[in-house]
Coordinates of N, CA and C in Angstrom, one line a residue:
X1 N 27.0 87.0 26.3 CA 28.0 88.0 26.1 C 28.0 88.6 24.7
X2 N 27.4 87.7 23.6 CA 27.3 88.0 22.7 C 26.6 89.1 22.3
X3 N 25.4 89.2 23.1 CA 24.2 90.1 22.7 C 24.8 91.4 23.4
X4 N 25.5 91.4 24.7 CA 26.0 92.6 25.1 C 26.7 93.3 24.4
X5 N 27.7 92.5 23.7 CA 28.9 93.3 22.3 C 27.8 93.7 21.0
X6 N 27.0 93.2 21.1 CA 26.3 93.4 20.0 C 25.5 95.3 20.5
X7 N 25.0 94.9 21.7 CA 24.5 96.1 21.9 C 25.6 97.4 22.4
X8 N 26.5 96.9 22.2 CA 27.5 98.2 22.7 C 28.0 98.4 21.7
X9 N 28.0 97.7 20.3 CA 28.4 98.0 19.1 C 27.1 98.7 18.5
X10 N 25.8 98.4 18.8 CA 24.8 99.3 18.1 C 25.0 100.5 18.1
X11 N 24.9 101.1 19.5 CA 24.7 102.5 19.5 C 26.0 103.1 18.9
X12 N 27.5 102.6 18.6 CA 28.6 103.0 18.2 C 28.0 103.0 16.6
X13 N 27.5 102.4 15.8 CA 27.0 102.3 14.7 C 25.9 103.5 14.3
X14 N 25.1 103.7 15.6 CA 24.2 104.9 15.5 C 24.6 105.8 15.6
X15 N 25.6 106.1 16.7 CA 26.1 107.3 17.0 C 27.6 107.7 15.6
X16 N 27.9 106.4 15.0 CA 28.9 107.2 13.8 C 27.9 107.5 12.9
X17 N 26.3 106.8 12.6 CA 25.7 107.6 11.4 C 25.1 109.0 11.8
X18 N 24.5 109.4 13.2 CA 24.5 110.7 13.7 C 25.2 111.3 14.2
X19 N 26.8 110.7 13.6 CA 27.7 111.9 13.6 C 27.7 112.0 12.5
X20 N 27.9 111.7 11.4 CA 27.9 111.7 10.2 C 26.8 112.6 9.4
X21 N 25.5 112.4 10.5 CA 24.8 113.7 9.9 C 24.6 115.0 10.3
X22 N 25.5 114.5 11.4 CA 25.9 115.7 12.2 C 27.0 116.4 11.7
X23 N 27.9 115.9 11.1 CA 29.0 116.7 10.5 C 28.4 117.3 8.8
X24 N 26.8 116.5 8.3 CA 26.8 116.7 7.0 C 25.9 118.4 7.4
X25 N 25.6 118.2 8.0 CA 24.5 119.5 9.1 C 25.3 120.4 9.0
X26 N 26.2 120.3 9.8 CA 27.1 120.9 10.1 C 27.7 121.7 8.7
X27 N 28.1 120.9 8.1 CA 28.5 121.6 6.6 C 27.6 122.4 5.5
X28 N 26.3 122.1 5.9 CA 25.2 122.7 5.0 C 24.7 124.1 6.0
X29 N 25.1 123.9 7.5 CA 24.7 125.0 7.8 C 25.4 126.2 8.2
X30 N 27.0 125.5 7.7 CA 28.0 126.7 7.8 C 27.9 126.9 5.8
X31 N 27.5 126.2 5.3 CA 27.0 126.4 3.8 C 26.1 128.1 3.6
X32 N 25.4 127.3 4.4 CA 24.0 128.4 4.7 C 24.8 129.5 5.3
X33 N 25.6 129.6 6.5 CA 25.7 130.7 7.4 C 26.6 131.7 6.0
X34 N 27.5 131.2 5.4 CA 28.1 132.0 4.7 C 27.1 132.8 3.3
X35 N 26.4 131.8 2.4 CA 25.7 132.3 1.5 C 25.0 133.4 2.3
X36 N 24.5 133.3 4.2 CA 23.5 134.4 4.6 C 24.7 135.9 4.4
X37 N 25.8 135.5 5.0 CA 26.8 136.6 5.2 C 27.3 137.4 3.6
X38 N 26.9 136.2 2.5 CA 27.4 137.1 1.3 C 25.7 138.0 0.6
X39 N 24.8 137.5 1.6 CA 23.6 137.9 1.1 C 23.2 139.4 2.0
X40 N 23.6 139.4 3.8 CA 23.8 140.5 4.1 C 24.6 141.6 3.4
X41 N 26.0 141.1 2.9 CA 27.4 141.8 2.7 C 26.3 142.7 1.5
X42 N 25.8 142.1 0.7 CA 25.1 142.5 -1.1 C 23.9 143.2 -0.2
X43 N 23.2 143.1 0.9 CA 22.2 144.5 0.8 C 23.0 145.6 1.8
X44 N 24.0 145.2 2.9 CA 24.1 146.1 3.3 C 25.8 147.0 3.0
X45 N 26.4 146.3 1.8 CA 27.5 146.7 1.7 C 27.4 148.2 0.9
X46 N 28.7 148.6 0.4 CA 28.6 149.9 -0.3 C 27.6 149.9 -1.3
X47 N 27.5 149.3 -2.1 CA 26.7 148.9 -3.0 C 25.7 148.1 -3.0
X48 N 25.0 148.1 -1.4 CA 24.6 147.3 -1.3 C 23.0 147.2 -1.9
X49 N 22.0 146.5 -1.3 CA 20.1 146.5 -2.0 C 19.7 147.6 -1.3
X50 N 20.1 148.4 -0.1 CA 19.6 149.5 0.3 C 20.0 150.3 -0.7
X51 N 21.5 151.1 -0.9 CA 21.3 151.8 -1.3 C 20.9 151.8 -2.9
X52 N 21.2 150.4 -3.7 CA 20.1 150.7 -4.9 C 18.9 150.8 -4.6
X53 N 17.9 150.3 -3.6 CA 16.8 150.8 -3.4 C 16.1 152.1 -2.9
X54 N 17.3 152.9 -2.0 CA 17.9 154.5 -2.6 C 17.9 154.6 -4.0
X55 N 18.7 154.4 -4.3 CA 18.8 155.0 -5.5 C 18.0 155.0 -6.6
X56 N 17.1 153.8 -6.8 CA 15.8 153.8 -7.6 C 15.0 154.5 -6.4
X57 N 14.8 154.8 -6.1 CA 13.5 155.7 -5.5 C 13.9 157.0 -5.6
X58 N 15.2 157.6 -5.6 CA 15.4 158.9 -6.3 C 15.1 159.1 -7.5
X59 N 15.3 157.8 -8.3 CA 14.9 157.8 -9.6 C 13.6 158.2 -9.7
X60 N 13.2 156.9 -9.4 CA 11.6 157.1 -9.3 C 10.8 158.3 -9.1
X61 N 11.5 159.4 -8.0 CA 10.6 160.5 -7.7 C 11.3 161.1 -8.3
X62 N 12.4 161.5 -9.2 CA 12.3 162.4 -10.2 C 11.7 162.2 -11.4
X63 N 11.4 160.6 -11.6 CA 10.5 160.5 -12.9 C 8.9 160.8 -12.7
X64 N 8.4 160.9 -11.5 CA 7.3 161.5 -10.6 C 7.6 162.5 -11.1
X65 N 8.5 163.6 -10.8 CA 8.1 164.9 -10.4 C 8.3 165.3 -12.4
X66 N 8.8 164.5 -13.3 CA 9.2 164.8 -14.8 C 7.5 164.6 -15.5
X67 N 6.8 163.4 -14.9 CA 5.5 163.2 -15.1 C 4.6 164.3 -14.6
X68 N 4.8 164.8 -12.8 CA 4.1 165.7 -12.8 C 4.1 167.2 -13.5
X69 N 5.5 167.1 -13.8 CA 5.4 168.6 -15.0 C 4.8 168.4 -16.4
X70 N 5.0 167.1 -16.8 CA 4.6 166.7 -18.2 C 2.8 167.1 -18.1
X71 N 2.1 166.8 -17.1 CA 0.7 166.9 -16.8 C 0.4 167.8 -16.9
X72 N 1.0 168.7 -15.9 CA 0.9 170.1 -16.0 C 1.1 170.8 -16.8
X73 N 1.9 170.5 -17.9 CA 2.3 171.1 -19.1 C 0.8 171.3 -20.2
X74 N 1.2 169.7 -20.3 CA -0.1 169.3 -21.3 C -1.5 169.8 -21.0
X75 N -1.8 169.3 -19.5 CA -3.2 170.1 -19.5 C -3.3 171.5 -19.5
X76 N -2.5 172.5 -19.6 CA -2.1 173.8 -19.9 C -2.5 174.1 -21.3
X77 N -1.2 173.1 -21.7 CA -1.5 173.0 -23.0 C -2.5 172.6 -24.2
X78 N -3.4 171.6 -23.2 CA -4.8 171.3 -23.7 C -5.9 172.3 -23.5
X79 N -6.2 173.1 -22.7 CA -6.5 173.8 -22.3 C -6.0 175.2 -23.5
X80 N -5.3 175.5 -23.5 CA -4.5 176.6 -24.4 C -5.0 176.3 -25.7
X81 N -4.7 175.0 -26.1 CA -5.0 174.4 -27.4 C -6.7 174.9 -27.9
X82 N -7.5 174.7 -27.0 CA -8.8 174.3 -27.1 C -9.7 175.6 -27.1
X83 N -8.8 176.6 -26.0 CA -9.3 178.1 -25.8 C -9.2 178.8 -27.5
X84 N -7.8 178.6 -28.2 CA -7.1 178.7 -29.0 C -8.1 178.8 -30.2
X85 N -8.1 177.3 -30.4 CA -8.9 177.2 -31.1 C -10.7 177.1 -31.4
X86 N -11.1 177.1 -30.4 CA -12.8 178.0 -30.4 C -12.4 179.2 -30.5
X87 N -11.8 179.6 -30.4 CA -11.8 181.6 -30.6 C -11.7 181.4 -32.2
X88 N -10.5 180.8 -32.6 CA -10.4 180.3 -34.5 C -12.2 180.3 -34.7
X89 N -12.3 179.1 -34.3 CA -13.6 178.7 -34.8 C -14.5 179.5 -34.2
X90 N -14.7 180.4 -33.7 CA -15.6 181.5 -33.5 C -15.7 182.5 -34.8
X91 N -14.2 182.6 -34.6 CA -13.9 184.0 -36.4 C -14.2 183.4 -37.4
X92 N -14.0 182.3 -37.2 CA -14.1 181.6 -38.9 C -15.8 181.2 -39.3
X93 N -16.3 181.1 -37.8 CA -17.9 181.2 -38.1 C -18.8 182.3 -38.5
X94 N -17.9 182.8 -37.6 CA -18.6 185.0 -38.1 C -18.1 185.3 -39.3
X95 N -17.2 184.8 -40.0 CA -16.1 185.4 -40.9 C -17.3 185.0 -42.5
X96 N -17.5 183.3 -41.9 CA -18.6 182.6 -42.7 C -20.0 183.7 -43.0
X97 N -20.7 184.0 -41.8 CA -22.1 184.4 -41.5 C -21.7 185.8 -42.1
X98 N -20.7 186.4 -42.2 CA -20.5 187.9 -42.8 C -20.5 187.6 -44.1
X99 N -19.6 186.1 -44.8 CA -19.8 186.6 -45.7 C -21.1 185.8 -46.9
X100 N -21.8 185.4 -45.6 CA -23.1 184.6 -46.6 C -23.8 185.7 -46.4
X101 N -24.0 186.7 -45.3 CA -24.6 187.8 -45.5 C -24.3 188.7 -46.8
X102 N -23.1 188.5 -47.1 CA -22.8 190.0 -47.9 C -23.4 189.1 -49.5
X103 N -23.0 188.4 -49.4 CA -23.4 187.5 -50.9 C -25.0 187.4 -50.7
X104 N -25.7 187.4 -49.9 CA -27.7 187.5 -50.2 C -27.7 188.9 -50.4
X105 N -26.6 189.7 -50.0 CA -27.0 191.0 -50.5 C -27.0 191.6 -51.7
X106 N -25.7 190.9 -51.8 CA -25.0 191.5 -53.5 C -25.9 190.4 -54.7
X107 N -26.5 189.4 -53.8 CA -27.4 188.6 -55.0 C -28.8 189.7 -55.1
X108 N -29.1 190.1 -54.0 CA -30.4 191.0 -54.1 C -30.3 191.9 -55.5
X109 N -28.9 193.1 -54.8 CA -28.7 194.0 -55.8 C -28.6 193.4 -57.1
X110 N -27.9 192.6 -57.4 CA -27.4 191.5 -58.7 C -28.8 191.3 -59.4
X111 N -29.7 191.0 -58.7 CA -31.3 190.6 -59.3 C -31.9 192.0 -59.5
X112 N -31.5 193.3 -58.8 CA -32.2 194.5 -59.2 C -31.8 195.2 -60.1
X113 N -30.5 194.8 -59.9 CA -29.6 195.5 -61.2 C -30.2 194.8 -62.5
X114 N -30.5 193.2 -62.2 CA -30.6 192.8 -64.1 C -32.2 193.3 -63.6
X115 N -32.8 193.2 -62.9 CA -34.4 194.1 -63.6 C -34.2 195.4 -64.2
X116 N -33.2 196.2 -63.7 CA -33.1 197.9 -64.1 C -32.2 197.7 -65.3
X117 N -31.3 196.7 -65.7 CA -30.8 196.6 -67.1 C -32.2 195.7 -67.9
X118 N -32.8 195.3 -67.5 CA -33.7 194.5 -68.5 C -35.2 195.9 -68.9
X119 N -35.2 197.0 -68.1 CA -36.2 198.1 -68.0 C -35.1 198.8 -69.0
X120 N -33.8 199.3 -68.7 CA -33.2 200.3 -69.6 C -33.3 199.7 -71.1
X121 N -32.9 198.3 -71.0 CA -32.8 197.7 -72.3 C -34.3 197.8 -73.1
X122 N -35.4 197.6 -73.0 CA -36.6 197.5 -73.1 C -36.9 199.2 -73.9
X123 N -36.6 199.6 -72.9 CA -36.6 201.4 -73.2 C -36.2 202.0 -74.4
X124 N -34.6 201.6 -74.6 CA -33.7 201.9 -75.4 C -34.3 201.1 -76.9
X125 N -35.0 200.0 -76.6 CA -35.5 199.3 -77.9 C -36.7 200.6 -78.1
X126 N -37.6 200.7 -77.4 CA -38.5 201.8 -77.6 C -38.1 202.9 -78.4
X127 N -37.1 203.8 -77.7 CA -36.3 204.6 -77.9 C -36.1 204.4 -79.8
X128 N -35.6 203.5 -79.5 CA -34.4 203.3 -81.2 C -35.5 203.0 -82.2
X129 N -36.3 202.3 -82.0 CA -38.3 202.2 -82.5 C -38.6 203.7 -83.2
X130 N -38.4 204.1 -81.8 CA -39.1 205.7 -82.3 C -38.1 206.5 -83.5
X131 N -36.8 205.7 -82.8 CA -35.6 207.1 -83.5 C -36.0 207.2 -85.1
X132 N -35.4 205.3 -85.2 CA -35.5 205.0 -86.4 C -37.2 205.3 -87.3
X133 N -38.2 205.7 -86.5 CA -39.3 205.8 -87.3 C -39.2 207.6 -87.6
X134 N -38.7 207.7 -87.0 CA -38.8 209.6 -87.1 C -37.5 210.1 -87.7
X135 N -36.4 208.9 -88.1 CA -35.2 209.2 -89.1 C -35.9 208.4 -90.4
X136 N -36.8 208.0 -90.7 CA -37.7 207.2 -91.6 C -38.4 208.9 -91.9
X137 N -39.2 208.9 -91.2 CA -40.0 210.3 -91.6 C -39.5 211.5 -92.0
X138 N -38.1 211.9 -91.5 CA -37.3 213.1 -92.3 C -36.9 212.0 -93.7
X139 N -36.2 211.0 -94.0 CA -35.8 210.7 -94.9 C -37.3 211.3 -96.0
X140 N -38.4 210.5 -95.8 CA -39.5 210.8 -96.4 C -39.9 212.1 -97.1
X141 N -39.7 212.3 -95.9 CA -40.2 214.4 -95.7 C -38.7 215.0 -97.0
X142 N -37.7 214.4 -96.9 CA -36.8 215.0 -97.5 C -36.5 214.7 -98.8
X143 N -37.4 213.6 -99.0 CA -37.7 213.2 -100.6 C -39.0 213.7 -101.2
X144 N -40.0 214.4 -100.5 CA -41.6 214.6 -100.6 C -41.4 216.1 -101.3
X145 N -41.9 216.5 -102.0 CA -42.5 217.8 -102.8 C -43.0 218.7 -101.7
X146 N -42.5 219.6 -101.9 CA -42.3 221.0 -100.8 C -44.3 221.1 -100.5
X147 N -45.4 220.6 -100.9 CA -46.7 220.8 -100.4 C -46.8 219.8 -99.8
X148 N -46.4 218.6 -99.8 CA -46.8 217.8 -98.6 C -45.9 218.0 -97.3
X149 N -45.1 218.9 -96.9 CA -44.6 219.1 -96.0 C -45.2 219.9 -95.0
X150 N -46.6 220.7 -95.5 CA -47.3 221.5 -94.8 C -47.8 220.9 -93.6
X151 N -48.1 220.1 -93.8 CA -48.8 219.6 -91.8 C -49.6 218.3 -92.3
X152 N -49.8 217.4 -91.5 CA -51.0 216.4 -91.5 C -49.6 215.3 -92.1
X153 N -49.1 215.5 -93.4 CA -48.4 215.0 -93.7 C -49.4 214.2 -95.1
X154 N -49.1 213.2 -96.1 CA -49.7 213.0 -97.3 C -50.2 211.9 -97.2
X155 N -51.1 211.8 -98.5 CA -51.8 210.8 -98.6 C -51.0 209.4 -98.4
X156 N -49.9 209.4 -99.1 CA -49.2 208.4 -99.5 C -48.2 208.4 -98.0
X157 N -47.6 209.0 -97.3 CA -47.4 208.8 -95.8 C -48.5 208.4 -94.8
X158 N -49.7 208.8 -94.9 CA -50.9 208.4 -94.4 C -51.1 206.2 -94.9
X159 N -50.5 206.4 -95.7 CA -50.9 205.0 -96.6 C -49.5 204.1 -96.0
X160 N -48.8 204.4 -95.8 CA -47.3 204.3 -95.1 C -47.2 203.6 -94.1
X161 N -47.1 202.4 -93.8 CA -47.3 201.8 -92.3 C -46.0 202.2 -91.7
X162 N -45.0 202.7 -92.5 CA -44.0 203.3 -90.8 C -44.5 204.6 -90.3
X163 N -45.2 205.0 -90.9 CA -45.7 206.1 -90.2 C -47.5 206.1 -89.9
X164 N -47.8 205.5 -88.8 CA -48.5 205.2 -88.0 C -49.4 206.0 -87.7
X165 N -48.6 207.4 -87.3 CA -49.3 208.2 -86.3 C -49.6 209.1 -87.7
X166 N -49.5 209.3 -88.7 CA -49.8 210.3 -89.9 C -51.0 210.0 -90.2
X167 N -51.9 210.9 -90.3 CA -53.5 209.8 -91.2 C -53.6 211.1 -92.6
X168 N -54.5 211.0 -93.0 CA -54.6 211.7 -94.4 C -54.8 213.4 -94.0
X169 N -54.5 214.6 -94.8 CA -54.4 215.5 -94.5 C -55.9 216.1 -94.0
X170 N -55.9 217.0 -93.6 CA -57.5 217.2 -93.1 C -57.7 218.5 -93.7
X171 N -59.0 218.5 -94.2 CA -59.6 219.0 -95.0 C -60.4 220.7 -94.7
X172 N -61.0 220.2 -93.3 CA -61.3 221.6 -92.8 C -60.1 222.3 -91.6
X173 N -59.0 223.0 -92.8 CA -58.3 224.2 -92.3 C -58.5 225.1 -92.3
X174 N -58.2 225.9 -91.2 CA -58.6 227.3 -90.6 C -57.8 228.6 -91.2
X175 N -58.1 229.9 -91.0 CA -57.4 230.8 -91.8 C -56.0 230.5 -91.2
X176 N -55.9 230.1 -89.9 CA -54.3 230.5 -89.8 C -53.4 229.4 -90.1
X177 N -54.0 228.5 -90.7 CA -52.9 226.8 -90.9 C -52.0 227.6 -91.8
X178 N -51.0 226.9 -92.1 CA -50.0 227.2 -92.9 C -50.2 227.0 -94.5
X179 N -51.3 225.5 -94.4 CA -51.9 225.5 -95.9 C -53.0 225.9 -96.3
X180 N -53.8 226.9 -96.0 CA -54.6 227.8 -95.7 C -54.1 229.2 -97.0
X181 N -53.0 229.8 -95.9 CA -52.7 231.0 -96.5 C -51.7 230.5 -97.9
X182 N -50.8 229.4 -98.1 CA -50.3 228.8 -99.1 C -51.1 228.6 -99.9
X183 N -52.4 228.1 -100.0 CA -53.6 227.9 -101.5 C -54.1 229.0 -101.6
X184 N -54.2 230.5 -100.6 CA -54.8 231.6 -100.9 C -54.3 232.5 -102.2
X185 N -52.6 232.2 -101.9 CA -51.6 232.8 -103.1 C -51.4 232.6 -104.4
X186 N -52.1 231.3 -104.3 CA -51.8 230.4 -106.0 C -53.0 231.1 -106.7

């Protein structure tokens, strides 16, 4: 009889610890059923994950559509920028080539001009050569005794190295020299 109470008390012993985890079940899964209900309430309530996931996705496509004007802007803009400036750098390259042209030109004239000042200059020394040898020769002439003034010019002008082109008077004059009919009268 022993073993009978023993076994009618077992299963009373089993059945209070799986009730016991039946009631702890029980409490973890009305645990659970509530956290599920405060987890529905948070996506489907007013506020709920939908509509912030609305609401970032409005975001989102207007920051889409703020980027696709930004793009469109800029590549406009790059574009604009780039046309912009090659046309600059087009003028600024002609602007260059006009003016390296004009400077080999004005260096040409520059170099013709100092030849035609270095030929005037050259000349004018000639010139002032001559002046001063023929304001030499009136000085002469205007210190000389009225017979050496007749032509040929004198011995002593002949003897004269500024006067070059004078040689000594010449001897066979003709009736019409000037010193001719002057020795006829004396």
């Amino acid at each position: 009889a022993r073993g009978a109470r023993e076994l009618a008390r077992a299963p009373s012993a089993a059945d209070a610890a799986t009730e016991s985890q039946m009631w702890l079940l029980e409490q973890t899964l009305g645990d659970i059923m509530q956290r599920l209900d405060r987890l529905m309430a948070q996506a489907h309530g007013d506020h709920g994950w939908e509509d912030r996931l609305e609401e970032h996705e409005v975001r989102l496509s207007g920051f889409r559509s703020r980027l696709d004007k930004a793009e469109e802007h800029l590549g406009g803009f790059d574009e604009r920028i780039r046309v912009e400036w090659e046309s600059k750098f087009q003028y600024l390259q002609r602007s260059v080539q006009d003016a390296a042209e004009r400077q080999l030109e004005d260096g040409v004239r520059l170099d013709a001009m100092a030849r035609r000042t270095e030929e005037v200059s050259e000349r004018m020394e000639q010139v002032i050569d001559e002046t001063s040898q023929e304001a030499a020769l009136v000085r002469y002439l205007g210190d000389c005794p009225i017979e050496c003034r007749g032509g040929g010019g004198s011995p002593a002008m002949a003897q004269d190295e500024r006067f070059p082109h004078f040689g000594p008077p010449s001897r066979g004059l003709g009736a019409d020299s000037p010193r001719s009919g002057a020795s006829d009268d004396v």
